[in-house]
Amino acid sequence: MPRYILALDQGTTSSRSILFDHDARIVSVAQQEFRQILPATGQVEHDPEDLWGSQISTAEGALGKVALEEVAAIGITNQRETTIVWDKRTGKPIHNAIVWQSRVSSSICDRLRSEGVEDTIRQKTGLVVDAYFSASKIIHLLETVSGARQAAEDGHLLFGTVDCYLVWRLTGGKRHVTDVSNASRTMMLNIETLEWDDELLAAYKIPRSMLPEIVDCSGQFAETDPAVLGRVIPISGMAGDQQAASFGQTCFDQGMVKNTYGTGAFALMNIGDKPVLSKNNLLTTVGWRIGDQVSYALEGSIFVAGAVVQWLRDGLGIIEASSEVEPLAETVADNGGVYFVPAFVGLGAPYWDPHARGTIIGLSRGTTGGHIARAALESMAFQTRDMIEAMQRDAGVPLQVLQVDGGASVNNALMQFQTDLLGTRVRRPKISETTALGAAFLAGLAVGFWESQEELRGLWRLDREFEPTADPHKMDQMYTRWQEAVTRSRAWERAGE
């Protein structure tokens, strides 16, 4: 009998492969970082071969200690919105992948607004017009890569987010599919019909022939080419990383909220089986679809969370390894009046300001690296409160508990600061890799490895619950200062033109 599910977790800075057993315990894990390509300020790219090579290498590493016959299925989760366009005749990408963080298509978004399609996009997709999403990135590639427009119109080019590209490669080019959660992040999916929207495609001048087939998040929609991993394995689970994390956190009920602290940070609230547009600058997105069951979510998106620690390491050079940030932050009792707005690529929810830029404010002669490290960590919690407050206004009810996961959630000091800042409980599961776990859950449900969502609930295990202990008045004062710092960061790029 199959004993394991393999989860492929293709992230923004690294690829991971994790093997889970029937009790949702990690059996093996392999991880590999890859290059970040930064052509200009606010632009981020990846080489698609780096994405594929690192992912397949980690898959082989995770599978190294088990027999392939023991693997029931593969689930895939991925950095969302990142855009790859390739020639289906050769399989070769026409350009580097344009990463979700990249602002290279901001001018295209300005143009779409000037053409008067912003409200239509908002109503049909649940998204704001922003360079974050895939459609503007496709337009950019079609307009700037020599010969791309003609090749697309001749039916030779394919578009995919990273999930789609991985399936294409895993199946030897036999399947060009994306799941509905990733499709909902492209600015091309109608969230009512859950199909590509022809009116929007016409407005964008994107040929429908480029787009993949849309499939459920859980279902037997593909299988690996035996030449890739050594045997045929069903690919039966697929979801964008934040939706997968929500599923891994078993946020199956309306009103449940999770926040993932990764390269960026993303809070999702399950809003049930009908899409509701936010009145507070959040996104409406598809959580998952399994058969005739659809769950929608409100989402707040932070572009830079854990990535600020990488910048302290690689850009500022005040730490040599990411693990050093917490001890450095603990060398000071507080932030010393320093606030760090890490708007390196603009600000996401609820501001949606592509022209904001990173700001460190409140520096004095007494400021140390410890203060900057502490302010960097605190920025994750402040940005999370920005999102949660918007969510509470939309929902009309206070948040009772926040489920957390992702790399930075293991930082106890940060999680305590987060619960103090929100004034609500924060719950962290034993498995912080809930993104990969969600992909595994979706894949396992499709092949009968797990029988039901109720069974999955029983596999969620608490690691630690944090409760507020700080003075709420002091926390509110700090948050007010944070908002003042954000104001100073906004529209900076435009101001300097």
Short mmCIF file of C-alpha atoms in Angstrom, two decimals:
data_model
loop_
_atom_site.label_atom_id
_atom_site.label_comp_id
_atom_site.label_asym_id
_atom_site.label_seq_id
_atom_site.Cartn_x
_atom_site.Cartn_y
_atom_site.Cartn_z
CA MET A 1 0.00 0.00 0.00
CA PRO A 2 1.22 3.56 -0.72
CA ARG A 3 2.53 5.17 2.44
CA TYR A 4 3.47 8.69 1.39
CA ILE A 5 2.43 11.86 -0.43
CA LEU A 6 5.12 14.01 -2.06
CA ALA A 7 4.57 17.78 -1.88
CA LEU A 8 6.48 20.05 -4.26
CA ASP A 9 6.70 23.55 -2.78
CA GLN A 10 8.16 25.94 -5.33
CA GLY A 11 8.73 29.22 -3.51
CA THR A 12 10.12 32.63 -4.32
CA THR A 13 13.63 32.08 -3.01
CA SER A 14 13.89 28.29 -2.76
CA SER A 15 12.32 25.04 -3.90
CA ARG A 16 11.37 22.38 -1.38
CA SER A 17 10.11 18.85 -1.60
CA ILE A 18 8.56 17.24 1.46
CA LEU A 19 7.38 13.67 1.93
CA PHE A 20 4.44 13.25 4.33
CA ASP A 21 3.10 10.05 5.86
CA HIS A 22 -0.53 9.20 6.66
CA ASP A 23 -0.31 10.98 10.03
CA ALA A 24 0.79 14.18 8.22
CA ARG A 25 4.27 13.88 9.68
CA ILE A 26 7.33 14.91 7.69
CA VAL A 27 9.35 11.86 6.62
CA SER A 28 11.97 13.65 4.54
CA VAL A 29 12.62 17.11 3.20
CA ALA A 30 15.02 18.65 0.71
CA GLN A 31 15.46 22.35 -0.04
CA GLN A 32 17.53 24.35 -2.50
CA GLU A 33 17.85 28.11 -2.99
CA PHE A 34 18.16 29.59 -6.48
CA ARG A 35 19.22 32.87 -8.05
CA GLN A 36 17.28 36.09 -7.72
CA ILE A 37 17.70 38.16 -10.89
CA LEU A 38 17.28 41.91 -10.32
CA PRO A 39 17.54 43.73 -13.67
CA ALA A 40 16.57 47.16 -12.30
CA THR A 41 14.98 48.84 -9.29
CA GLY A 42 11.68 47.15 -8.46
CA GLN A 43 12.19 44.36 -11.02
CA VAL A 44 12.56 40.69 -10.05
CA GLU A 45 13.05 37.72 -12.36
CA HIS A 46 13.83 34.00 -12.15
CA ASP A 47 15.37 31.70 -14.74
CA PRO A 48 12.67 29.04 -15.36
CA GLU A 49 15.44 26.43 -15.65
CA ASP A 50 16.53 27.34 -12.10
CA LEU A 51 12.95 26.80 -10.89
CA TRP A 52 12.67 23.43 -12.63
CA GLY A 53 16.18 22.25 -11.82
CA SER A 54 15.95 23.09 -8.13
CA GLN A 55 12.47 21.56 -7.82
CA ILE A 56 13.30 18.26 -9.52
CA SER A 57 16.59 18.03 -7.61
CA THR A 58 14.81 18.41 -4.26
CA ALA A 59 12.12 15.92 -5.32
CA GLU A 60 14.80 13.34 -6.01
CA GLY A 61 16.41 14.17 -2.68
CA ALA A 62 13.19 13.77 -0.70
CA LEU A 63 12.41 10.49 -2.47
CA GLY A 64 15.87 9.09 -1.94
CA LYS A 65 15.05 7.03 1.15
CA VAL A 66 11.79 5.43 0.00
CA ALA A 67 10.62 3.17 -2.80
CA LEU A 68 8.75 5.03 -5.55
CA GLU A 69 5.95 2.46 -5.31
CA GLU A 70 5.22 3.80 -1.82
CA VAL A 71 4.33 7.27 -3.13
CA ALA A 72 0.56 7.60 -3.65
CA ALA A 73 0.51 11.00 -5.38
CA ILE A 74 2.16 14.37 -5.86
CA GLY A 75 0.77 17.72 -4.72
CA ILE A 76 2.12 21.01 -6.05
CA THR A 77 2.10 24.44 -4.45
CA ASN A 78 3.87 27.48 -5.77
CA GLN A 79 4.74 31.14 -5.70
CA ARG A 80 1.68 32.69 -7.31
CA GLU A 81 1.32 35.27 -10.10
CA THR A 82 4.90 34.68 -11.31
CA THR A 83 4.60 34.53 -15.07
CA ILE A 84 6.32 32.23 -17.56
CA VAL A 85 5.71 32.26 -21.31
CA TRP A 86 7.24 29.52 -23.43
CA ASP A 87 7.16 28.24 -26.99
CA LYS A 88 5.24 24.98 -27.11
CA ARG A 89 7.19 23.86 -30.18
CA THR A 90 10.53 23.91 -28.36
CA GLY A 91 9.52 24.04 -24.69
CA LYS A 92 11.88 27.02 -24.28
CA PRO A 93 10.78 30.11 -22.33
CA ILE A 94 10.88 33.32 -24.36
CA HIS A 95 12.18 35.29 -21.34
CA ASN A 96 12.98 34.90 -17.68
CA ALA A 97 9.99 34.40 -15.39
CA ILE A 98 8.57 37.73 -14.23
CA VAL A 99 8.22 37.31 -10.47
CA TRP A 100 5.12 38.34 -8.53
CA GLN A 101 7.16 41.00 -6.69
CA SER A 102 8.26 42.69 -9.91
CA ARG A 103 6.88 46.14 -10.70
CA VAL A 104 8.07 46.05 -14.32
CA SER A 105 4.49 46.25 -15.62
CA SER A 106 3.33 49.16 -13.40
CA SER A 107 3.07 51.47 -16.42
CA ILE A 108 0.82 48.92 -18.14
CA CYS A 109 -1.47 49.00 -15.09
CA ASP A 110 -1.51 52.81 -15.28
CA ARG A 111 -2.54 52.45 -18.93
CA LEU A 112 -5.35 50.01 -18.10
CA ARG A 113 -6.69 52.47 -15.54
CA SER A 114 -6.58 55.28 -18.10
CA GLU A 115 -8.54 53.05 -20.52
CA GLY A 116 -11.35 52.84 -17.97
CA VAL A 117 -11.34 49.08 -17.36
CA GLU A 118 -10.41 49.19 -13.66
CA ASP A 119 -13.95 48.77 -12.33
CA THR A 120 -14.67 45.92 -14.75
CA ILE A 121 -11.51 44.13 -13.65
CA ARG A 122 -12.40 44.62 -9.99
CA GLN A 123 -15.95 43.33 -10.42
CA LYS A 124 -15.02 40.33 -12.56
CA THR A 125 -11.80 39.17 -10.88
CA GLY A 126 -12.04 40.40 -7.28
CA LEU A 127 -8.57 41.92 -7.71
CA VAL A 128 -7.20 45.44 -7.92
CA VAL A 129 -5.32 46.57 -11.02
CA ASP A 130 -1.72 46.02 -10.02
CA ALA A 131 1.58 44.81 -11.47
CA TYR A 132 1.44 42.01 -8.86
CA PHE A 133 -0.90 39.96 -11.04
CA SER A 134 -0.05 37.89 -14.11
CA ALA A 135 -2.03 39.62 -16.86
CA SER A 136 0.05 42.81 -16.89
CA LYS A 137 3.23 40.70 -16.91
CA ILE A 138 2.01 38.77 -19.98
CA ILE A 139 1.20 42.05 -21.74
CA HIS A 140 4.70 43.30 -20.91
CA LEU A 141 6.31 40.20 -22.44
CA LEU A 142 4.15 40.32 -25.57
CA GLU A 143 5.03 43.99 -26.07
CA THR A 144 8.76 43.84 -25.33
CA VAL A 145 10.07 40.45 -26.48
CA SER A 146 10.87 40.46 -30.19
CA GLY A 147 8.46 38.32 -32.18
CA ALA A 148 6.36 37.36 -29.14
CA ARG A 149 3.14 39.03 -30.25
CA GLN A 150 3.11 37.31 -33.64
CA ALA A 151 4.09 33.93 -32.16
CA ALA A 152 1.27 34.23 -29.62
CA GLU A 153 -1.30 35.13 -32.27
CA ASP A 154 -0.09 32.17 -34.37
CA GLY A 155 -0.84 29.88 -31.40
CA HIS A 156 2.76 28.96 -30.64
CA LEU A 157 3.14 30.45 -27.13
CA LEU A 158 1.87 29.12 -23.82
CA PHE A 159 1.45 31.01 -20.56
CA GLY A 160 1.60 29.50 -17.14
CA THR A 161 2.11 30.37 -13.53
CA VAL A 162 4.75 28.19 -11.87
CA ASP A 163 2.34 25.35 -11.04
CA CYS A 164 1.39 25.11 -14.71
CA TYR A 165 5.02 25.16 -15.85
CA LEU A 166 5.99 22.40 -13.40
CA VAL A 167 3.14 20.18 -14.57
CA TRP A 168 4.15 20.79 -18.19
CA ARG A 169 7.69 19.65 -17.38
CA LEU A 170 6.65 16.77 -15.10
CA THR A 171 4.33 15.36 -17.76
CA GLY A 172 6.82 15.72 -20.59
CA GLY A 173 4.76 18.52 -22.16
CA LYS A 174 1.55 16.48 -22.25
CA ARG A 175 -0.55 18.60 -19.87
CA HIS A 176 -1.04 22.39 -19.93
CA VAL A 177 -3.22 22.97 -16.86
CA THR A 178 -3.55 25.29 -13.90
CA ASP A 179 -5.79 24.99 -10.87
CA VAL A 180 -8.56 27.43 -10.11
CA SER A 181 -6.77 29.05 -7.14
CA ASN A 182 -3.76 30.01 -9.25
CA ALA A 183 -6.01 31.06 -12.11
CA SER A 184 -7.78 33.46 -9.74
CA ARG A 185 -4.49 35.35 -9.31
CA THR A 186 -3.98 36.16 -12.98
CA MET A 187 -6.48 39.05 -13.37
CA MET A 188 -8.05 37.00 -16.18
CA LEU A 189 -10.40 34.63 -14.30
CA ASN A 190 -14.05 35.52 -13.76
CA ILE A 191 -14.58 34.59 -10.10
CA GLU A 192 -18.29 33.95 -10.64
CA THR A 193 -18.02 31.55 -13.59
CA LEU A 194 -14.49 30.30 -12.72
CA GLU A 195 -13.58 30.48 -16.41
CA TRP A 196 -11.23 32.72 -18.39
CA ASP A 197 -13.07 35.95 -19.18
CA ASP A 198 -13.17 36.81 -22.90
CA GLU A 199 -13.98 40.49 -22.32
CA LEU A 200 -10.87 40.92 -20.19
CA LEU A 201 -8.69 38.97 -22.60
CA ALA A 202 -9.83 41.28 -25.38
CA ALA A 203 -9.00 44.34 -23.28
CA TYR A 204 -5.53 42.93 -22.58
CA LYS A 205 -5.02 41.66 -26.17
CA ILE A 206 -3.97 38.26 -24.77
CA PRO A 207 -4.82 35.33 -27.10
CA ARG A 208 -6.92 32.71 -25.34
CA SER A 209 -4.81 29.99 -27.00
CA MET A 210 -1.97 30.88 -24.60
CA LEU A 211 -3.99 29.98 -21.51
CA PRO A 212 -4.06 26.60 -19.75
CA GLU A 213 -7.06 24.44 -18.97
CA ILE A 214 -8.47 25.18 -15.50
CA VAL A 215 -8.79 22.17 -13.17
CA ASP A 216 -9.85 21.51 -9.57
CA CYS A 217 -7.36 21.85 -6.74
CA SER A 218 -7.91 18.18 -5.89
CA GLY A 219 -8.40 15.62 -8.64
CA GLN A 220 -6.50 13.23 -10.87
CA PHE A 221 -5.68 15.72 -13.62
CA ALA A 222 -2.15 14.64 -14.63
CA GLU A 223 0.56 12.04 -14.11
CA THR A 224 4.31 12.20 -14.35
CA ASP A 225 6.21 11.04 -17.40
CA PRO A 226 8.11 7.92 -16.22
CA ALA A 227 11.32 9.40 -17.61
CA VAL A 228 11.16 12.25 -15.08
CA LEU A 229 11.04 10.51 -11.68
CA GLY A 230 11.37 6.88 -12.69
CA ARG A 231 7.72 5.85 -12.72
CA VAL A 232 4.22 7.17 -13.34
CA ILE A 233 2.91 9.02 -10.26
CA PRO A 234 -0.47 10.82 -10.16
CA ILE A 235 -0.35 14.60 -9.85
CA SER A 236 -3.59 15.15 -7.96
CA GLY A 237 -3.25 18.27 -5.83
CA MET A 238 -2.46 21.84 -6.82
CA ALA A 239 -2.97 25.24 -5.21
CA GLY A 240 -1.21 28.57 -4.95
CA ASP A 241 0.96 28.77 -1.87
CA GLN A 242 -1.37 30.90 0.27
CA GLN A 243 -4.47 28.89 -0.53
CA ALA A 244 -2.51 25.70 0.13
CA ALA A 245 -1.41 27.09 3.49
CA SER A 246 -5.04 27.82 4.38
CA PHE A 247 -5.97 24.27 3.46
CA GLY A 248 -3.02 22.91 5.45
CA GLN A 249 -4.19 24.97 8.44
CA THR A 250 -7.62 23.32 7.97
CA CYS A 251 -9.31 26.73 7.61
CA PHE A 252 -12.35 24.95 6.20
CA ASP A 253 -14.96 27.05 8.04
CA GLN A 254 -16.21 30.52 7.20
CA GLY A 255 -14.45 33.18 9.29
CA MET A 256 -11.22 31.24 9.91
CA VAL A 257 -8.05 33.28 9.25
CA LYS A 258 -4.44 32.28 8.70
CA ASN A 259 -1.32 34.37 8.09
CA THR A 260 1.78 32.96 6.41
CA TYR A 261 5.10 34.67 7.10
CA GLY A 262 7.24 33.81 4.09
CA THR A 263 9.14 35.98 1.61
CA GLY A 264 5.99 38.06 1.73
CA ALA A 265 3.15 37.66 4.21
CA PHE A 266 -0.40 36.74 3.31
CA ALA A 267 -3.52 36.64 5.43
CA LEU A 268 -6.57 34.76 4.13
CA MET A 269 -10.05 34.66 5.62
CA ASN A 270 -12.45 31.93 4.50
CA ILE A 271 -15.63 33.73 3.39
CA GLY A 272 -17.62 30.68 2.30
CA ASP A 273 -19.01 29.59 -1.04
CA LYS A 274 -19.80 33.00 -2.55
CA PRO A 275 -17.34 35.72 -3.62
CA VAL A 276 -17.74 39.01 -1.75
CA LEU A 277 -15.87 42.10 -2.91
CA SER A 278 -13.85 43.92 -0.25
CA LYS A 279 -14.63 47.50 0.62
CA ASN A 280 -11.27 47.93 2.33
CA ASN A 281 -8.72 47.27 -0.41
CA LEU A 282 -8.38 43.54 0.15
CA LEU A 283 -8.56 40.96 -2.62
CA THR A 284 -11.29 38.43 -3.24
CA THR A 285 -9.74 35.17 -4.34
CA VAL A 286 -10.61 31.52 -4.85
CA GLY A 287 -9.50 29.44 -1.88
CA TRP A 288 -10.01 26.04 -3.51
CA ARG A 289 -12.43 24.02 -5.58
CA ILE A 290 -12.99 20.30 -5.00
CA GLY A 291 -15.71 18.92 -7.24
CA ASP A 292 -18.75 21.14 -6.76
CA GLN A 293 -17.42 22.64 -3.50
CA VAL A 294 -15.87 26.11 -3.86
CA SER A 295 -14.41 28.14 -1.01
CA TYR A 296 -13.59 31.82 -1.48
CA ALA A 297 -11.31 34.01 0.62
CA LEU A 298 -10.52 37.62 1.39
CA GLU A 299 -6.79 38.16 1.18
CA GLY A 300 -4.34 40.76 2.33
CA SER A 301 -0.97 40.63 0.59
CA ILE A 302 2.34 41.94 1.97
CA PHE A 303 5.11 41.99 -0.62
CA VAL A 304 8.10 41.98 1.77
CA ALA A 305 8.05 40.12 5.08
CA GLY A 306 10.78 37.50 5.57
CA ALA A 307 12.61 39.01 2.57
CA VAL A 308 13.53 41.95 4.81
CA VAL A 309 15.76 39.56 6.80
CA GLN A 310 17.47 38.50 3.56
CA TRP A 311 18.11 42.19 2.86
CA LEU A 312 19.68 42.65 6.29
CA ARG A 313 21.97 39.74 5.37
CA ASP A 314 22.71 40.35 1.70
CA GLY A 315 22.08 44.08 1.28
CA LEU A 316 23.00 45.77 4.54
CA GLY A 317 25.38 43.04 5.71
CA ILE A 318 24.64 43.33 9.46
CA ILE A 319 24.09 39.56 9.77
CA GLU A 320 25.80 36.65 8.05
CA ALA A 321 22.92 34.18 8.30
CA SER A 322 19.17 34.72 8.57
CA SER A 323 19.13 32.84 11.89
CA GLU A 324 21.20 35.64 13.44
CA VAL A 325 18.44 38.24 13.19
CA GLU A 326 16.55 37.20 16.35
CA PRO A 327 19.62 37.26 18.65
CA LEU A 328 20.63 40.63 17.17
CA ALA A 329 17.15 42.04 17.76
CA GLU A 330 17.28 40.80 21.36
CA THR A 331 20.38 42.91 22.09
CA VAL A 332 18.03 45.89 22.56
CA ALA A 333 15.03 46.27 24.86
CA ASP A 334 12.83 47.96 22.24
CA ASN A 335 13.04 49.49 18.77
CA GLY A 336 14.48 52.76 20.10
CA GLY A 337 11.93 54.73 18.09
CA VAL A 338 13.08 53.16 14.81
CA TYR A 339 10.45 52.05 12.28
CA PHE A 340 11.28 50.13 9.11
CA VAL A 341 8.81 50.12 6.21
CA PRO A 342 10.22 47.46 3.82
CA ALA A 343 8.51 48.80 0.70
CA PHE A 344 11.34 47.65 -1.57
CA VAL A 345 8.87 46.85 -4.38
CA GLY A 346 6.01 49.08 -3.30
CA LEU A 347 3.25 48.37 -0.79
CA GLY A 348 0.51 45.76 -1.08
CA ALA A 349 -2.71 45.60 0.92
CA PRO A 350 -4.37 47.76 2.00
CA TYR A 351 -2.32 50.56 0.36
CA TRP A 352 -1.60 49.25 -3.16
CA ASP A 353 1.10 51.83 -3.79
CA PRO A 354 3.62 50.65 -6.40
CA HIS A 355 5.57 53.88 -5.99
CA ALA A 356 6.29 53.48 -2.26
CA ARG A 357 9.87 52.63 -1.35
CA GLY A 358 11.67 51.26 1.68
CA THR A 359 12.04 53.64 4.60
CA ILE A 360 13.93 53.47 7.90
CA ILE A 361 12.90 56.37 10.10
CA GLY A 362 13.69 57.47 13.64
CA LEU A 363 17.46 56.98 13.45
CA SER A 364 19.67 58.68 16.04
CA ARG A 365 23.30 58.51 17.13
CA GLY A 366 22.25 55.83 19.59
CA THR A 367 20.74 53.57 16.92
CA THR A 368 22.44 50.19 16.60
CA GLY A 369 22.15 47.20 14.32
CA GLY A 370 19.96 45.66 17.02
CA HIS A 371 17.41 48.44 16.67
CA ILE A 372 17.30 48.04 12.90
CA ALA A 373 16.96 44.24 13.20
CA ARG A 374 14.16 44.65 15.73
CA ALA A 375 12.37 47.22 13.56
CA ALA A 376 12.69 44.87 10.58
CA LEU A 377 11.05 42.00 12.49
CA GLU A 378 8.37 44.29 13.90
CA SER A 379 7.51 45.45 10.37
CA MET A 380 6.04 41.99 9.68
CA ALA A 381 3.67 42.33 12.64
CA PHE A 382 2.72 45.93 11.82
CA GLN A 383 1.92 45.05 8.20
CA THR A 384 -0.13 42.08 9.43
CA ARG A 385 -2.20 44.39 11.64
CA ASP A 386 -2.79 46.61 8.59
CA MET A 387 -4.33 43.58 6.82
CA ILE A 388 -6.26 42.21 9.80
CA GLU A 389 -7.89 45.57 10.56
CA ALA A 390 -9.09 45.79 6.94
CA MET A 391 -10.41 42.22 7.18
CA GLN A 392 -12.31 42.96 10.38
CA ARG A 393 -13.96 46.00 8.76
CA ASP A 394 -15.05 43.85 5.81
CA ALA A 395 -16.28 40.99 7.99
CA GLY A 396 -17.92 43.24 10.57
CA VAL A 397 -16.72 41.03 13.43
CA PRO A 398 -13.54 41.03 15.54
CA LEU A 399 -10.92 38.39 14.91
CA GLN A 400 -11.00 35.67 17.57
CA VAL A 401 -7.81 33.80 16.71
CA LEU A 402 -5.08 34.00 14.07
CA GLN A 403 -3.51 30.79 12.76
CA VAL A 404 0.13 31.38 11.76
CA ASP A 405 2.71 29.50 9.75
CA GLY A 406 5.74 30.05 7.53
CA GLY A 407 9.41 30.48 8.33
CA ALA A 408 9.19 33.57 10.56
CA SER A 409 6.37 32.07 12.65
CA VAL A 410 8.95 29.99 14.55
CA ASN A 411 10.28 33.26 16.04
CA ASN A 412 8.64 33.30 19.47
CA ALA A 413 9.45 36.95 20.16
CA LEU A 414 7.87 38.01 16.88
CA MET A 415 4.76 35.93 17.52
CA GLN A 416 4.38 37.39 21.01
CA PHE A 417 4.73 40.90 19.58
CA GLN A 418 2.13 39.98 16.95
CA THR A 419 -0.42 38.81 19.51
CA ASP A 420 0.21 41.90 21.67
CA LEU A 421 -0.20 44.18 18.65
CA LEU A 422 -3.44 42.51 17.52
CA GLY A 423 -4.86 41.96 21.00
CA THR A 424 -5.98 38.47 19.98
CA ARG A 425 -4.74 34.90 20.33
CA VAL A 426 -2.19 33.53 17.88
CA ARG A 427 -1.99 29.77 17.28
CA ARG A 428 1.01 28.06 15.70
CA PRO A 429 0.81 24.43 14.51
CA LYS A 430 3.51 21.84 15.09
CA ILE A 431 4.06 21.63 11.34
CA SER A 432 5.00 25.15 10.24
CA GLU A 433 5.30 23.95 6.62
CA THR A 434 1.54 24.16 6.14
CA THR A 435 1.90 25.28 2.52
CA ALA A 436 3.42 21.94 1.52
CA LEU A 437 1.03 20.14 3.86
CA GLY A 438 -1.96 21.72 2.13
CA ALA A 439 -0.72 20.55 -1.26
CA ALA A 440 -0.26 17.06 0.20
CA PHE A 441 -3.78 17.11 1.70
CA LEU A 442 -5.31 18.10 -1.66
CA ALA A 443 -3.39 15.38 -3.50
CA GLY A 444 -4.16 12.74 -0.88
CA LEU A 445 -7.91 13.44 -0.88
CA ALA A 446 -8.06 12.88 -4.64
CA VAL A 447 -6.53 9.39 -4.48
CA GLY A 448 -8.20 8.22 -1.27
CA PHE A 449 -5.06 8.47 0.85
CA TRP A 450 -7.20 10.53 3.22
CA GLU A 451 -10.96 10.11 3.21
CA SER A 452 -12.36 13.51 4.16
CA GLN A 453 -11.71 17.04 5.38
CA GLU A 454 -12.89 15.92 8.81
CA GLU A 455 -10.05 13.40 8.90
CA LEU A 456 -7.64 16.19 7.98
CA ARG A 457 -8.86 18.35 10.87
CA GLY A 458 -7.78 15.61 13.24
CA LEU A 459 -4.24 15.79 11.89
CA TRP A 460 -3.76 19.49 12.82
CA ARG A 461 -1.67 19.68 16.00
CA LEU A 462 -0.99 22.75 18.15
CA ASP A 463 2.60 23.71 18.90
CA ARG A 464 1.98 26.86 20.92
CA GLU A 465 -0.72 29.42 21.58
CA PHE A 466 0.26 33.03 22.30
CA GLU A 467 -1.94 35.39 24.32
CA PRO A 468 -1.68 39.18 24.67
CA THR A 469 0.28 40.39 27.71
CA ALA A 470 1.34 43.94 26.74
CA ASP A 471 -0.39 47.23 27.52
CA PRO A 472 -2.94 47.76 24.67
CA HIS A 473 -2.51 51.54 24.87
CA LYS A 474 1.24 51.25 24.27
CA MET A 475 0.65 48.88 21.35
CA ASP A 476 -1.79 51.33 19.78
CA GLN A 477 0.75 54.15 20.17
CA MET A 478 3.39 52.08 18.39
CA TYR A 479 0.94 51.24 15.62
CA THR A 480 0.12 54.92 15.14
CA ARG A 481 3.84 55.65 14.74
CA TRP A 482 4.06 52.81 12.20
CA GLN A 483 1.24 54.37 10.18
CA GLU A 484 3.10 57.69 10.20
CA ALA A 485 6.21 55.92 8.89
CA VAL A 486 4.15 54.30 6.12
CA THR A 487 2.86 57.73 5.09
CA ARG A 488 6.44 58.93 4.65
CA SER A 489 7.31 55.95 2.43
CA ARG A 490 4.40 56.38 0.05
CA ALA A 491 4.70 57.69 -3.52
CA TRP A 492 8.46 58.11 -2.97
CA GLU A 493 9.51 56.88 -6.42
CA ARG A 494 7.12 59.28 -8.11
CA ALA A 495 8.21 62.16 -5.85
CA GLY A 496 11.81 61.71 -7.00
CA GLU A 497 11.04 61.84 -10.74
#
